[in-house]
Short mmCIF file of C-alpha atoms and ligand atoms in Angstrom, two decimals:
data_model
loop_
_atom_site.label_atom_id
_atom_site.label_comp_id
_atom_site.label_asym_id
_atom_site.label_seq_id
_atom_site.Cartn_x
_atom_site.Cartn_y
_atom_site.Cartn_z
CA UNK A 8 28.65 47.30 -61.05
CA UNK A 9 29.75 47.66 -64.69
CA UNK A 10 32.93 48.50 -65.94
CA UNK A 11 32.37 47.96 -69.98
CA UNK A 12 35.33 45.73 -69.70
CA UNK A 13 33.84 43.82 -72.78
CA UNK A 14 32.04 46.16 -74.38
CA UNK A 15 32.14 45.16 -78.29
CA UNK A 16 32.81 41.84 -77.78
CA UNK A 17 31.05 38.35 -78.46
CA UNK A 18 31.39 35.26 -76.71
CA UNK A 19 29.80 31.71 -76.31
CA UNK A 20 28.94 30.56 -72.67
CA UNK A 21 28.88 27.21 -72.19
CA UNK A 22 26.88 25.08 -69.06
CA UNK A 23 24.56 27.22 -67.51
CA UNK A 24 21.75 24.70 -66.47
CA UNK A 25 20.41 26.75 -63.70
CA UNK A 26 20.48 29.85 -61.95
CA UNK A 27 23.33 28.25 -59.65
CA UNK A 28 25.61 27.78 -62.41
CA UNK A 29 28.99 29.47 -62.18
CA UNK A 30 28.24 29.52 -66.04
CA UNK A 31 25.07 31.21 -65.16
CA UNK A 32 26.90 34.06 -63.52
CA UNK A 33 29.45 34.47 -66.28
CA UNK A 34 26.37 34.95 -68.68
CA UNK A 35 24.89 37.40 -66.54
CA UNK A 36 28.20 39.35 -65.82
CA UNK A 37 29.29 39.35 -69.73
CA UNK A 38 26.02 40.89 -70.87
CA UNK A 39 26.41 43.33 -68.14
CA UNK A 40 30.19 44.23 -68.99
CA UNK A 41 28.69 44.89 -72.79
CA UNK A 42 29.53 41.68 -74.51
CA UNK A 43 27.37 39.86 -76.94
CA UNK A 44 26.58 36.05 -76.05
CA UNK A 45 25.36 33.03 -77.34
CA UNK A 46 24.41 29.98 -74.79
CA UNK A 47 24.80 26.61 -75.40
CA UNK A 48 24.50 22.90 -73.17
CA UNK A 49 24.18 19.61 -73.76
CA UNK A 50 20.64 18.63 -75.81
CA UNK A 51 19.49 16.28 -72.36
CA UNK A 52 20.74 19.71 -70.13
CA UNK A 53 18.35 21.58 -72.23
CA UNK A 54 15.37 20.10 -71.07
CA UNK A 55 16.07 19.43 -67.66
CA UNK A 56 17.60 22.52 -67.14
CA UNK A 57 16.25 26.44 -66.82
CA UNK A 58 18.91 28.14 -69.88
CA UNK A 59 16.04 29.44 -72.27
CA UNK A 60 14.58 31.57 -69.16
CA UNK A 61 18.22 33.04 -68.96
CA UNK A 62 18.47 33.33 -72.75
CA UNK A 63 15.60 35.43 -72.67
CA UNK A 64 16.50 37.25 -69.62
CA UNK A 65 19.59 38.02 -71.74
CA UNK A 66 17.99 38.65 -74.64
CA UNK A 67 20.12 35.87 -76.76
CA UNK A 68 20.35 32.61 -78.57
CA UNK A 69 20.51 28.76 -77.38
CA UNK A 70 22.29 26.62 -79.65
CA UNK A 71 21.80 23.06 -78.48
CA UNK A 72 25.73 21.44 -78.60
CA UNK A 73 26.49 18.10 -76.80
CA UNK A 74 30.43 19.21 -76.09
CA UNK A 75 32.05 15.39 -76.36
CA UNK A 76 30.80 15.87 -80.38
CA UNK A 77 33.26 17.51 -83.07
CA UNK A 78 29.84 17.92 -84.98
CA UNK A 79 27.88 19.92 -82.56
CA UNK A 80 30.92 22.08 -81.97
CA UNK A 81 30.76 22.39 -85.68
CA UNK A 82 27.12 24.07 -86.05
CA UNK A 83 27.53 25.72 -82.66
CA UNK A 84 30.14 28.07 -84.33
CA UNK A 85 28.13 28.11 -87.31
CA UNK A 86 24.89 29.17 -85.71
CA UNK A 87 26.99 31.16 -82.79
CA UNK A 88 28.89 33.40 -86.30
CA UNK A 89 25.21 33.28 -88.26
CA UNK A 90 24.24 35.07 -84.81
CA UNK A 91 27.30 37.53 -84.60
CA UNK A 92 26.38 38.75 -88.41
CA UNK A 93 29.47 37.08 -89.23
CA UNK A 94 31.89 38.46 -86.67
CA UNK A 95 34.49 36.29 -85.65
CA UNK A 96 34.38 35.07 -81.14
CA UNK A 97 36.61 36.98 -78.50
CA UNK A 98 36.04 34.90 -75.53
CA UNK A 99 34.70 31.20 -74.93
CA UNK A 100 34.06 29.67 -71.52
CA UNK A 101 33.80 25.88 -71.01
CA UNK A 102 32.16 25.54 -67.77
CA UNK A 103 30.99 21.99 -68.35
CA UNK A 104 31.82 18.37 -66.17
CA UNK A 105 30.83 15.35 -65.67
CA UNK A 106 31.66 12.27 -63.88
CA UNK A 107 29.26 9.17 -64.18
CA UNK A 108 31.74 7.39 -61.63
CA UNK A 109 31.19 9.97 -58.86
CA UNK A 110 27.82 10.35 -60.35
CA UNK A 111 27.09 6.98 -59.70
CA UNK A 112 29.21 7.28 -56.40
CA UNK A 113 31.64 4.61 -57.18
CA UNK A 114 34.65 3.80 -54.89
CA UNK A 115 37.92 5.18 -56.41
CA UNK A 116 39.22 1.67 -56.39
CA UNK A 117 36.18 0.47 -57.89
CA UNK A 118 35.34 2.07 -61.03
CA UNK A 119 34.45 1.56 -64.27
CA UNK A 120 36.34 2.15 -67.38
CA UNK A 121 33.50 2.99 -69.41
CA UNK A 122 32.29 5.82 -67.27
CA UNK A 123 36.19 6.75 -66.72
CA UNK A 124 36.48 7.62 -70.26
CA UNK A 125 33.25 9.42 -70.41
CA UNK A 126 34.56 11.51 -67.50
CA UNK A 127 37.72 12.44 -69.51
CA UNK A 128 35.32 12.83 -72.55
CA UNK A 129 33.25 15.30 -71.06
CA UNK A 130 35.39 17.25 -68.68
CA UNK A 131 38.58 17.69 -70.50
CA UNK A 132 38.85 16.41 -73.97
CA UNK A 133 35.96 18.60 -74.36
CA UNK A 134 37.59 21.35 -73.78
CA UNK A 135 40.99 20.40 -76.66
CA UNK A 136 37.97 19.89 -78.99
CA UNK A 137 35.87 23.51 -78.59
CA UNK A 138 39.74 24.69 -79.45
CA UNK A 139 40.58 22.01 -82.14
CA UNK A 140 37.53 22.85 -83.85
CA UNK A 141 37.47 26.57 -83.40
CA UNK A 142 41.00 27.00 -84.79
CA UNK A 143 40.25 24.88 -87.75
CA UNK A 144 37.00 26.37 -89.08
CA UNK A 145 39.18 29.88 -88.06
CA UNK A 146 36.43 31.64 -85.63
CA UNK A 147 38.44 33.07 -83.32
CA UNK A 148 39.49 36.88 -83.44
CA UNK A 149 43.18 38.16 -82.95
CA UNK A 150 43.81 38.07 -79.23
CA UNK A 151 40.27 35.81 -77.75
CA UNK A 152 40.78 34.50 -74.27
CA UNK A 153 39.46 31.02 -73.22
CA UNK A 154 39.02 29.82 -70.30
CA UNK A 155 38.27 26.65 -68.21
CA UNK A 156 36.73 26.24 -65.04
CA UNK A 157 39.06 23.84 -62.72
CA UNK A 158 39.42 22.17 -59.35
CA UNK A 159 42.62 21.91 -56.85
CA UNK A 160 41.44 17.84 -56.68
CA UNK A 161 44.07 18.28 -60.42
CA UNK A 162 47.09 18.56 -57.63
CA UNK A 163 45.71 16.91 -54.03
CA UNK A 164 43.65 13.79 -53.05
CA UNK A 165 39.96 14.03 -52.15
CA UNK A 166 38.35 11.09 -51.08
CA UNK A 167 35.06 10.92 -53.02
CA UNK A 168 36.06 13.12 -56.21
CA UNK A 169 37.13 10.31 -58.07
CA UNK A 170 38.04 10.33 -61.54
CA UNK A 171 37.17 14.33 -61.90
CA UNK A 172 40.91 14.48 -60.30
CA UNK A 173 41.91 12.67 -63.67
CA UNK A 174 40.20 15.03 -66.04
CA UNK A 175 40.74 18.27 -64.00
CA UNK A 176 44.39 17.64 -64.38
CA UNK A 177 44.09 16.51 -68.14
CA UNK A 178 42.12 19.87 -68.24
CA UNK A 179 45.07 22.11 -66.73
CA UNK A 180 47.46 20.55 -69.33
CA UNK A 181 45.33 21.19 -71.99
CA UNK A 182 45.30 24.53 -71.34
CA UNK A 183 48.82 24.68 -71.44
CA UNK A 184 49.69 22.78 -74.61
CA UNK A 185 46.31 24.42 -76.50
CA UNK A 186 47.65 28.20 -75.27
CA UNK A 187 50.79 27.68 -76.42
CA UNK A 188 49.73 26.41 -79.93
CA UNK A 189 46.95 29.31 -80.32
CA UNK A 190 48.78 31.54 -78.56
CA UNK A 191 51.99 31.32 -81.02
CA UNK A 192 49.04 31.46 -83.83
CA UNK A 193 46.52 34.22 -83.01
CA UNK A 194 47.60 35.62 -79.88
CA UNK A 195 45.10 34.19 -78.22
CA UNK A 196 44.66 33.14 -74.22
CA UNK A 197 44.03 30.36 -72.51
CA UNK A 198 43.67 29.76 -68.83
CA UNK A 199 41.91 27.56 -66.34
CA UNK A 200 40.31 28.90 -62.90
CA UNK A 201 40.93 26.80 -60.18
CA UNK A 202 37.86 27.72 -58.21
CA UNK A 203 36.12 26.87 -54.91
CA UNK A 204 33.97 24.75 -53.89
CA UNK A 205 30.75 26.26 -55.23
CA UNK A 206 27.26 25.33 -54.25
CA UNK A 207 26.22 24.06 -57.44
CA UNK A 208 24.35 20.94 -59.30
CA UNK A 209 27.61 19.33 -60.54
CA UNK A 210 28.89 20.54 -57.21
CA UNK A 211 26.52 18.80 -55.14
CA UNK A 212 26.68 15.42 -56.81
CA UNK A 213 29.75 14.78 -54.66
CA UNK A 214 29.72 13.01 -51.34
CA UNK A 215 30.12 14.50 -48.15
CA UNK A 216 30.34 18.00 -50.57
CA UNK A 217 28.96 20.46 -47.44
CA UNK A 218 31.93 19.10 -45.89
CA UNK A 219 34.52 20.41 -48.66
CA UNK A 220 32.62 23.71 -48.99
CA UNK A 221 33.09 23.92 -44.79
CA UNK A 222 36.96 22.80 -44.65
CA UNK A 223 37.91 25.03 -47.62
CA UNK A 224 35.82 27.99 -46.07
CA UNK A 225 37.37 27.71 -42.32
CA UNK A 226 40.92 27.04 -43.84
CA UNK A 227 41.07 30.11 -46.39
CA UNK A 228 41.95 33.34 -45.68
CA UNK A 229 39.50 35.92 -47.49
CA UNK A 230 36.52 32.07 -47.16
CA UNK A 231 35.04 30.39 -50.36
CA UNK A 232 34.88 32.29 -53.40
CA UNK A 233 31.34 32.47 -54.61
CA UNK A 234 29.75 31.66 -57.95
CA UNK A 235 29.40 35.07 -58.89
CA UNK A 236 32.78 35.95 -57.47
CA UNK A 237 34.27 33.15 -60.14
CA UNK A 238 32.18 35.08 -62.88
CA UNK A 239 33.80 38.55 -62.15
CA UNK A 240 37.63 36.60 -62.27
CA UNK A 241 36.49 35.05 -65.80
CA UNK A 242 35.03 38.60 -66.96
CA UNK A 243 38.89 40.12 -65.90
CA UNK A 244 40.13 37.15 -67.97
CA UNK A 245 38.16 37.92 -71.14
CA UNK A 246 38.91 41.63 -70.95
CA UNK A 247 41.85 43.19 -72.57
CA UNK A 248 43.00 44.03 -68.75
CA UNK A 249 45.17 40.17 -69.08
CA UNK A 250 46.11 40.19 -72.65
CA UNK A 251 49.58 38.97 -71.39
CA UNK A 252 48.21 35.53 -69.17
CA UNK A 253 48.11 33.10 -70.71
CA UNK A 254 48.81 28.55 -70.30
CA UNK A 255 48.26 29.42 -66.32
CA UNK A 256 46.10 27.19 -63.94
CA UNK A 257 44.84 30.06 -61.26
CA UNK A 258 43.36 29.83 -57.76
CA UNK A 259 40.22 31.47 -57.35
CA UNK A 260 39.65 30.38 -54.11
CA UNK A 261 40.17 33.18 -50.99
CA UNK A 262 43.84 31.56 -50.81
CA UNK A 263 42.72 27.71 -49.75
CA UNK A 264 45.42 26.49 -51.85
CA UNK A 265 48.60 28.10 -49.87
CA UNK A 266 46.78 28.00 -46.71
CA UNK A 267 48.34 25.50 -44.14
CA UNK A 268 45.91 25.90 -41.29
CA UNK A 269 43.67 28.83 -39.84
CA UNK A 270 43.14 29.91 -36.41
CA UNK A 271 39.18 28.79 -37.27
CA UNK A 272 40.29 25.13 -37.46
CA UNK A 273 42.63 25.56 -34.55
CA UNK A 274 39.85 26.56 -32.66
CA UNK A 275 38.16 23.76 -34.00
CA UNK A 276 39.79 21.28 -33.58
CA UNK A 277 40.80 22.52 -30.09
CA UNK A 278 37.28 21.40 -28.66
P1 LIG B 581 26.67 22.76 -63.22
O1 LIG B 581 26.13 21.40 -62.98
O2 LIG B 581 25.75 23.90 -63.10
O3 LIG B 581 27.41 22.82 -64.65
C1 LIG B 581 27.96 21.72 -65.31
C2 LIG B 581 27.50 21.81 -66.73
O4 LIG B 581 28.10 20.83 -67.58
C3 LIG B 581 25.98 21.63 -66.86
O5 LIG B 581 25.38 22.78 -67.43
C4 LIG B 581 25.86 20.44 -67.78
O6 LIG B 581 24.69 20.47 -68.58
C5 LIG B 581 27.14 20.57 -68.59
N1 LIG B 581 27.43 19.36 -69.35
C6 LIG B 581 27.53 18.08 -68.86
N2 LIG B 581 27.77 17.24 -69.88
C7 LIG B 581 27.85 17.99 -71.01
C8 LIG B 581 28.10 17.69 -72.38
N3 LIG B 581 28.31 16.42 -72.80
N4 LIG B 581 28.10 18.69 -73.29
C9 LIG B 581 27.89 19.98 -72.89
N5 LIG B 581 27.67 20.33 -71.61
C10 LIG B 581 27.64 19.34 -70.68
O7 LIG B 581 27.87 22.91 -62.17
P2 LIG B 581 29.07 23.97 -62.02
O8 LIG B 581 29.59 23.75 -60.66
O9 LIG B 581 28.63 25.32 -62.43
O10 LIG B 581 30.17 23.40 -63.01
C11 LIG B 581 30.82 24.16 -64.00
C12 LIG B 581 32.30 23.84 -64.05
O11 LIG B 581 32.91 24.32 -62.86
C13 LIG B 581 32.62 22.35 -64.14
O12 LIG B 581 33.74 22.17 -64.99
C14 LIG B 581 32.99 22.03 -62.71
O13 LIG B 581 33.80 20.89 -62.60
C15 LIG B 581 33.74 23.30 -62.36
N6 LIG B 581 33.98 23.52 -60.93
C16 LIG B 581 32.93 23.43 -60.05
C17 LIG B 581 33.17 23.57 -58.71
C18 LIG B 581 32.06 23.40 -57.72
O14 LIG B 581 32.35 23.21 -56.54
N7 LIG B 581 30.80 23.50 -58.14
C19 LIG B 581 34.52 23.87 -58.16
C20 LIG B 581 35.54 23.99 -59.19
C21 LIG B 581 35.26 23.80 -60.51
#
């Protein structure tokens, strides 16, 4: 269902490689709510993944942007504002992460530094640089909302997510410290969604993953939030509805993350 809850606005969606995506989903949703869009991934994501088919489906623009370079940022805005007739962006979402550790799926006591800082690179500092680079070439509009897509690994241990934990939580405080910054200078939001375990490529490149999405499912209250679920909480946070939220990390997640235990895993583990 449609609300027009963007209606007017224009946005760039980042990391939609297929139609599993959360990214995906927020496309779908935005165009739906009335926004205009442009799409962009990493060159390599481009051909391996399925974004033109959605680009059509949506009637848009790809614009080819490899998020760990200042440069590509750089000519995605360009392209993105040559493609808005020169209007300025109300909403951004990085959806994007990457760990070659876990990737690789190297111990947590056994990893290597290289890939560690390409984690970092990729999942977080990514995200200070779409902001870095946006405020200094001046593309946002009075009042845009950003937001970053997050996992509760920031604040608790999981085995086999490795050094994602790292840049989730370097994500968070980015978040913070960028919001307050562009917040103080153009009113402008910026949150992170601490989501569910989602069925998802990046999702399923973690060990014993059908495990997480199981334990998280039986142990929260309202069960896993799905992909599209995630896109209608970023669509609420682009809308005008939240003008006032703004540095906050927040659950999306059917209550997982103030659950202590459910009567499903008593039962459980009861057998
Ligand atoms: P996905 O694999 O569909 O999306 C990840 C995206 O990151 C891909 O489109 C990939 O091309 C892009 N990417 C990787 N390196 C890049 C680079 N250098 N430049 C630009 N883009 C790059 O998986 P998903 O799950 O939709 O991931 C989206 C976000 O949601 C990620 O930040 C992920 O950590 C987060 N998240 C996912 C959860 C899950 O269980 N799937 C749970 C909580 C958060």
């Amino acid at each position: 269902m449609s609300y027009n809850l963007l209606k007017g606005k224009r946005g760039i969606i980042t990391g939609a490689l297929n139609e599993s995506s959360i990214a995906w989903f927020v496309a779908e949703r935005a165009v739906e709510e009335g926004a205009e869009i442009v799409l962009t991934n990493a060159p390599i994501s481009l051909r391996m993944g399925k974004i033109n088919e959605l680009a059509e489906k949506l009637n848009t623009i790809v614009i080819p942007a490899d998020a760990t370079s200042t440069d590509d940022i750089e000519n995605l805005y360009t392209k993105a504002s040559e493609h808005f007739g020169g209007e300025k962006i109300d909403f951004i979402l990085h959806s994007i992460g990457m760990s070659p550790n876990v990737r690789k799926g190297r111990e947590y006591n056994d990893l290597n530094y290289d890939f560690f800082q390409k984690s970092i690179d990729i999942s977080a500092l990514s995200f200070h640089k779409m902001m870095q680079v946006a405020d200094k070439m001046d593309v946002l509009n009075e009042g845009a909302s950003i937001v970053g897509l997050s996992y509760i690994a920031a604040q608790r241990a999981y085995p086999d997510y490795g050094d994602m934990s790292q840049a989730k939580a370097v994500l968070e405080s980015i978040a913070r410290s960028f919001g307050q910054k562009l917040g103080e200078k153009k009113g402008v939001r910026v949150n992170t969604i601490s989501q569910s375990p989602t069925v998802t490529t990046a999702g399923q490149g973690i060990t014993g993953f059908d495990v997480f999405v199981d334990f998280a499912d039986m142990l929260s209250p309202l069960g896993n939030a799905s992909a599209l679920e995630c896109a209608d909480y970023v669509i609420t946070l682009f809308s005008d509805l939240t003008r006032k939220v703004t540095m906050q990390n927040l659950f999306h997640d059917g209550g997982f993350s103030t659950a202590g235990i459910s009567h499903a895993m008593v039962d459980r583990l009861s057998k």
